[in-house]
Short mmCIF file of C-alpha atoms in Angstrom, two decimals:
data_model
loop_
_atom_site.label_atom_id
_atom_site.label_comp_id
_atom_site.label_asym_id
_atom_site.label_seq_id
_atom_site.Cartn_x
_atom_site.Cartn_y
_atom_site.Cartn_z
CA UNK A 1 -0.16 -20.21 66.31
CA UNK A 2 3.19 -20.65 64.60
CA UNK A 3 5.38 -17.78 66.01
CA UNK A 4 7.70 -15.77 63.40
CA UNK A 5 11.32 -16.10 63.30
CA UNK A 6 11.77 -12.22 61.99
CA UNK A 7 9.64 -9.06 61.65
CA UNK A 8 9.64 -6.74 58.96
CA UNK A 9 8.06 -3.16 59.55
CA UNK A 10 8.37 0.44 59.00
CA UNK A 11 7.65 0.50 55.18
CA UNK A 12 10.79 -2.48 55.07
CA UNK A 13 13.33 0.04 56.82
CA UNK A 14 12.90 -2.23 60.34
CA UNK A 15 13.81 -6.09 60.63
CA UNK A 16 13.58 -7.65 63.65
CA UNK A 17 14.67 -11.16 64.29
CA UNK A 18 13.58 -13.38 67.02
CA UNK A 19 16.71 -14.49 69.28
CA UNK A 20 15.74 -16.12 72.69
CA UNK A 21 12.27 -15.20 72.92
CA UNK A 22 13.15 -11.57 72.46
CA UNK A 23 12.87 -9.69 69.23
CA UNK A 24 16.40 -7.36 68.35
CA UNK A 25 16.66 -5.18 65.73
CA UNK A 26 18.65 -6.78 62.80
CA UNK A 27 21.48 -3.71 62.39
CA UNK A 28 22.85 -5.43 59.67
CA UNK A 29 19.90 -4.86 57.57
CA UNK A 30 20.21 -0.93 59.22
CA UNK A 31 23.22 -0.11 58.10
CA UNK A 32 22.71 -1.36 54.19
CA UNK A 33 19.74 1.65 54.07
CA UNK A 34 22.79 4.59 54.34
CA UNK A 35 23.69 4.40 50.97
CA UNK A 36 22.46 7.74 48.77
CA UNK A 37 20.49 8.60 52.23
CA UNK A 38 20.41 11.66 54.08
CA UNK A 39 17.07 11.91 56.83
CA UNK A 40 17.86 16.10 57.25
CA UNK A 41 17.42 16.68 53.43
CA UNK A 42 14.54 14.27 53.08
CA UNK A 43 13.02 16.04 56.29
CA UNK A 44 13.81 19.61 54.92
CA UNK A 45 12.04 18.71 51.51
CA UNK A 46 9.27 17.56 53.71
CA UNK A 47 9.00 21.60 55.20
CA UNK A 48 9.73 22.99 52.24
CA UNK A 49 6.63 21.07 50.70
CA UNK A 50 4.31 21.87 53.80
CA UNK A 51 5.58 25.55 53.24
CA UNK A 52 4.46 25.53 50.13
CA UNK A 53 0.85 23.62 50.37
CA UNK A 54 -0.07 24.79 54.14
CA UNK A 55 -0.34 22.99 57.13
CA UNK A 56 -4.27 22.12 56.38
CA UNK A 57 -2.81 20.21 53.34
CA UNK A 58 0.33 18.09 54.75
CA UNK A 59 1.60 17.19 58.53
CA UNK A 60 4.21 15.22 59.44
CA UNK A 61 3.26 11.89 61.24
CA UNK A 62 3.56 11.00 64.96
CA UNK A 63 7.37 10.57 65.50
CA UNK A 64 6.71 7.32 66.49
CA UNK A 65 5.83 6.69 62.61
CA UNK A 66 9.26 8.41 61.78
CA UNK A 67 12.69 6.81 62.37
CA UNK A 68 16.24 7.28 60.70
CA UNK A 69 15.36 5.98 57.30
CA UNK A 70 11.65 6.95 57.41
CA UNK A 71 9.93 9.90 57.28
CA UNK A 72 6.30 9.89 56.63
CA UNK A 73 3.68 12.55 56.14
CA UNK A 74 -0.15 12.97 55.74
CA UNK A 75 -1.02 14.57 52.48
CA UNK A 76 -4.52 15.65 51.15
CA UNK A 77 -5.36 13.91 47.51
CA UNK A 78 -5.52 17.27 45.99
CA UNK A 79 -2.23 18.24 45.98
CA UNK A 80 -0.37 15.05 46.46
CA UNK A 81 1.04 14.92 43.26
CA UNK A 82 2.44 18.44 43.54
CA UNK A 83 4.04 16.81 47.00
CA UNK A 84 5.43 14.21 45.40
CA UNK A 85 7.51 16.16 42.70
CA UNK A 86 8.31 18.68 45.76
CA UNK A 87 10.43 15.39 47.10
CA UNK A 88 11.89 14.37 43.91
CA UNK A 89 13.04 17.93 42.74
CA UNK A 90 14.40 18.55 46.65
CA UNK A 91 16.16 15.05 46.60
CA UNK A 92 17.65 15.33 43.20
CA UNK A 93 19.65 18.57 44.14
CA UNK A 94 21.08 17.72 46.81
CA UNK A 95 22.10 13.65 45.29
CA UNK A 96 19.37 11.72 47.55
CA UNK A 97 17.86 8.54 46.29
CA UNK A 98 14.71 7.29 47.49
CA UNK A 99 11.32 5.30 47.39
CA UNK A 100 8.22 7.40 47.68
CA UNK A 101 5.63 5.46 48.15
CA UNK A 102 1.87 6.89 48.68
CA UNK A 103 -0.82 4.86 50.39
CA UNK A 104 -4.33 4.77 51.83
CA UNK A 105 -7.61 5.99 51.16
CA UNK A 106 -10.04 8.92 51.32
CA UNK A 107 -9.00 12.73 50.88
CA UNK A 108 -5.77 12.03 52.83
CA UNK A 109 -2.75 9.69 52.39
CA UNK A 110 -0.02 8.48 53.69
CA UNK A 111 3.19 9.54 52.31
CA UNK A 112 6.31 7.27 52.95
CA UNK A 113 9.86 8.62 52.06
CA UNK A 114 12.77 6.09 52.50
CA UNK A 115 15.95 4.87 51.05
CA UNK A 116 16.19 3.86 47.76
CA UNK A 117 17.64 0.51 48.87
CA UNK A 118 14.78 0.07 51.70
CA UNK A 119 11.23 -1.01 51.05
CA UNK A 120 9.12 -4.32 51.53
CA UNK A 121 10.44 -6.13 48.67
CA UNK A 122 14.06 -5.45 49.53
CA UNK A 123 13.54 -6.28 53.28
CA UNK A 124 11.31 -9.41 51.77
CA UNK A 125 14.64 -10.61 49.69
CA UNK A 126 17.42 -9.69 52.58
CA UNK A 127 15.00 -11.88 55.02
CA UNK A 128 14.53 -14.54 52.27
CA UNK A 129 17.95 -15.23 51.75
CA UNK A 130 19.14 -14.87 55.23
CA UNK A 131 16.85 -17.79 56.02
CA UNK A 132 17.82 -19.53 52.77
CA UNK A 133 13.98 -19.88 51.17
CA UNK A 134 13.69 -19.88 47.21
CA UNK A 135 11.65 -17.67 45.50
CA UNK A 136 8.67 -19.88 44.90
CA UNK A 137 8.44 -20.63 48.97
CA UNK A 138 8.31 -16.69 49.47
CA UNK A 139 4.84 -15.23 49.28
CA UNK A 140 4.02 -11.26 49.18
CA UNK A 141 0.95 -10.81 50.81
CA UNK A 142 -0.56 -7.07 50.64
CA UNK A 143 -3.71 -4.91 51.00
CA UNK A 144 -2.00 -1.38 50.66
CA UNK A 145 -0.48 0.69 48.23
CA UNK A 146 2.78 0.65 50.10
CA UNK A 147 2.43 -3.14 49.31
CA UNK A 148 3.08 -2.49 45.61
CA UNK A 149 6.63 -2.69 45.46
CA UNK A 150 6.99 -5.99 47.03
CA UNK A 151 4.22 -7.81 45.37
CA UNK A 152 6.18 -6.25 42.09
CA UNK A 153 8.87 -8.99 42.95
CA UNK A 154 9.59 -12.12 41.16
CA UNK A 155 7.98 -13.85 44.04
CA UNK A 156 4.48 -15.64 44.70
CA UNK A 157 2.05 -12.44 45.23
CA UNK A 158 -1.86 -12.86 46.92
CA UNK A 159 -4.12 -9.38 47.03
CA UNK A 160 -6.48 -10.14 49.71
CA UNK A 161 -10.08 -9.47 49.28
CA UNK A 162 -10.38 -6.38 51.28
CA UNK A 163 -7.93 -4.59 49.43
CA UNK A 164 -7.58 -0.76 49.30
CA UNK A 165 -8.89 0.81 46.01
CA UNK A 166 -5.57 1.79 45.01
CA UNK A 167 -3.91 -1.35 45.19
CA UNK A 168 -7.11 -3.44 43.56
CA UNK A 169 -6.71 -0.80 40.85
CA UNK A 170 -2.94 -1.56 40.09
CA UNK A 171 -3.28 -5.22 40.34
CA UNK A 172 -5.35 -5.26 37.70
CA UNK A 173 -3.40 -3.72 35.89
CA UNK A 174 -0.80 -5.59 36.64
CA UNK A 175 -2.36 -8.95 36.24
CA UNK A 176 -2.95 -8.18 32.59
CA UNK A 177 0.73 -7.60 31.89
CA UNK A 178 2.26 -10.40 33.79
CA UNK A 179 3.45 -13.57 31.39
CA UNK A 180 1.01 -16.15 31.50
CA UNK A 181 2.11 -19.37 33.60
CA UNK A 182 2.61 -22.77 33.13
CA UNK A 183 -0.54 -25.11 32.07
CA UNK A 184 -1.80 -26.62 35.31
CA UNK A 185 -0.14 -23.46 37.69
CA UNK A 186 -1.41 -20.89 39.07
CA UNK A 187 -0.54 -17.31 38.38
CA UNK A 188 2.26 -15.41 40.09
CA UNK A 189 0.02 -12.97 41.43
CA UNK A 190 -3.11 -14.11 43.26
CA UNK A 191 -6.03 -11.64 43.54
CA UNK A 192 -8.66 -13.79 46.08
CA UNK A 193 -12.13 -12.95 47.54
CA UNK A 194 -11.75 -13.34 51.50
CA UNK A 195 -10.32 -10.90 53.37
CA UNK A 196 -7.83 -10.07 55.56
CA UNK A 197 -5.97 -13.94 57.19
CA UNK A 198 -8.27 -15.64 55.15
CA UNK A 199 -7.49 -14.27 52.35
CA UNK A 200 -3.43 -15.00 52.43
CA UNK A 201 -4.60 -18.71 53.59
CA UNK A 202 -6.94 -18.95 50.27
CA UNK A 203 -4.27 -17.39 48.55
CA UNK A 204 -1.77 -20.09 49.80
CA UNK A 205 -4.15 -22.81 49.09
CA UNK A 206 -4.13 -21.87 45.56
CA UNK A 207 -0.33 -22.00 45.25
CA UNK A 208 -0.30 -25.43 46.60
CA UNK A 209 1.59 -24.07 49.51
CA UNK A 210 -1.30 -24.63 52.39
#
């Protein structure tokens, strides 16, 4: 099994890079996320919301979920939205710019908050170019709604088969609206059949890149 030279987790607010067998955290990548970002007043609008919905409608997440540049809350479906414009109001006052990014499935979600210049795709680009790929050798492989951002790059993009609802939904969508390519290529963004592994290797077979 080919073994990665760098990690990206955390919703793109964590890279980790391999460096003599053990993995460190890449602090360069850290300390780009400060800009615009302020953890109290994102975790402030994040009480003020569950003040205002109840605690049998949003919780925080394990704070092993949470980090400096992450906070992350379950939120029921029915009042998400409502959530969602809690954060931006909250944030907007007090000058805080960030990516809120809902996910999962069911009557509850996943609610990420993080700074405006974290997220998949930027971690995906800082991790590209450290390691000097192109674009076209970069593939965004998702199954999530938090996945959305970064397969909204200019990248190579699969959807694997056992894709959340959400995310089949937008790419879709998507797929209508993206230029068509080049006779003989395939399209930017792949939506294949199998799931999970498979599905990125299908995915990479198509691109030519497998």
């Amino acid at each position: 099994m080919a073994y990665p030279d760098a990690l990206i987790s955390a919703v793109g607010t964590k890279v980790y890079r391999s460096q003599r067998g053990q993995w460190r955290e890449d602090t360069n990548w850290s300390a780009t996320l400060d800009e615009a970002w302020d953890v109290d007043v994102v975790r402030d609008a994040g009480y003020q919301a569950l003040a205002a919905v109840g605690k049998d409608s949003l919780h925080f997440r394990p704070k092993e979920e949470l980090n400096e540049h992450k906070i992350t809350c379950g939120v029921k479906t029915s009042v998400l939205d409502a959530v969602i414009g809690m954060f931006n109001d909250k944030l907007a006052q007090q000058g805080v710019k960030a990516n809120i990014i809902p996910s999962g499935v069911g009557d509850w979600r996943y609610l990420d908050v993080v700074p405006i210049r974290a997220g998949k795709l930027q971690a995906l680009e800082y991790v590209r170019q450290l390691y000097g790929f192109s674009v076209s050798h970069t593939v965004a492989c998702g199954d999530s709604g938090n996945d959305i951002l970064m397969l909204e790059g200019q990248n190579p993009a699969i959807v694997v088969g056992n894709a959340q609802p959400d995310l089949r939904a937008w790419a879709e969508r998507k797929a209508a609206e993206e230029p068509p390519p080049a006779p003989g290529a395939p399209p930017r963004l792949l939506r294949v059949s199998k799931h999970e592994a498979l599905g990125i290797l299908e995915g990479l077979q198509m691109l030519g890149l497998h």
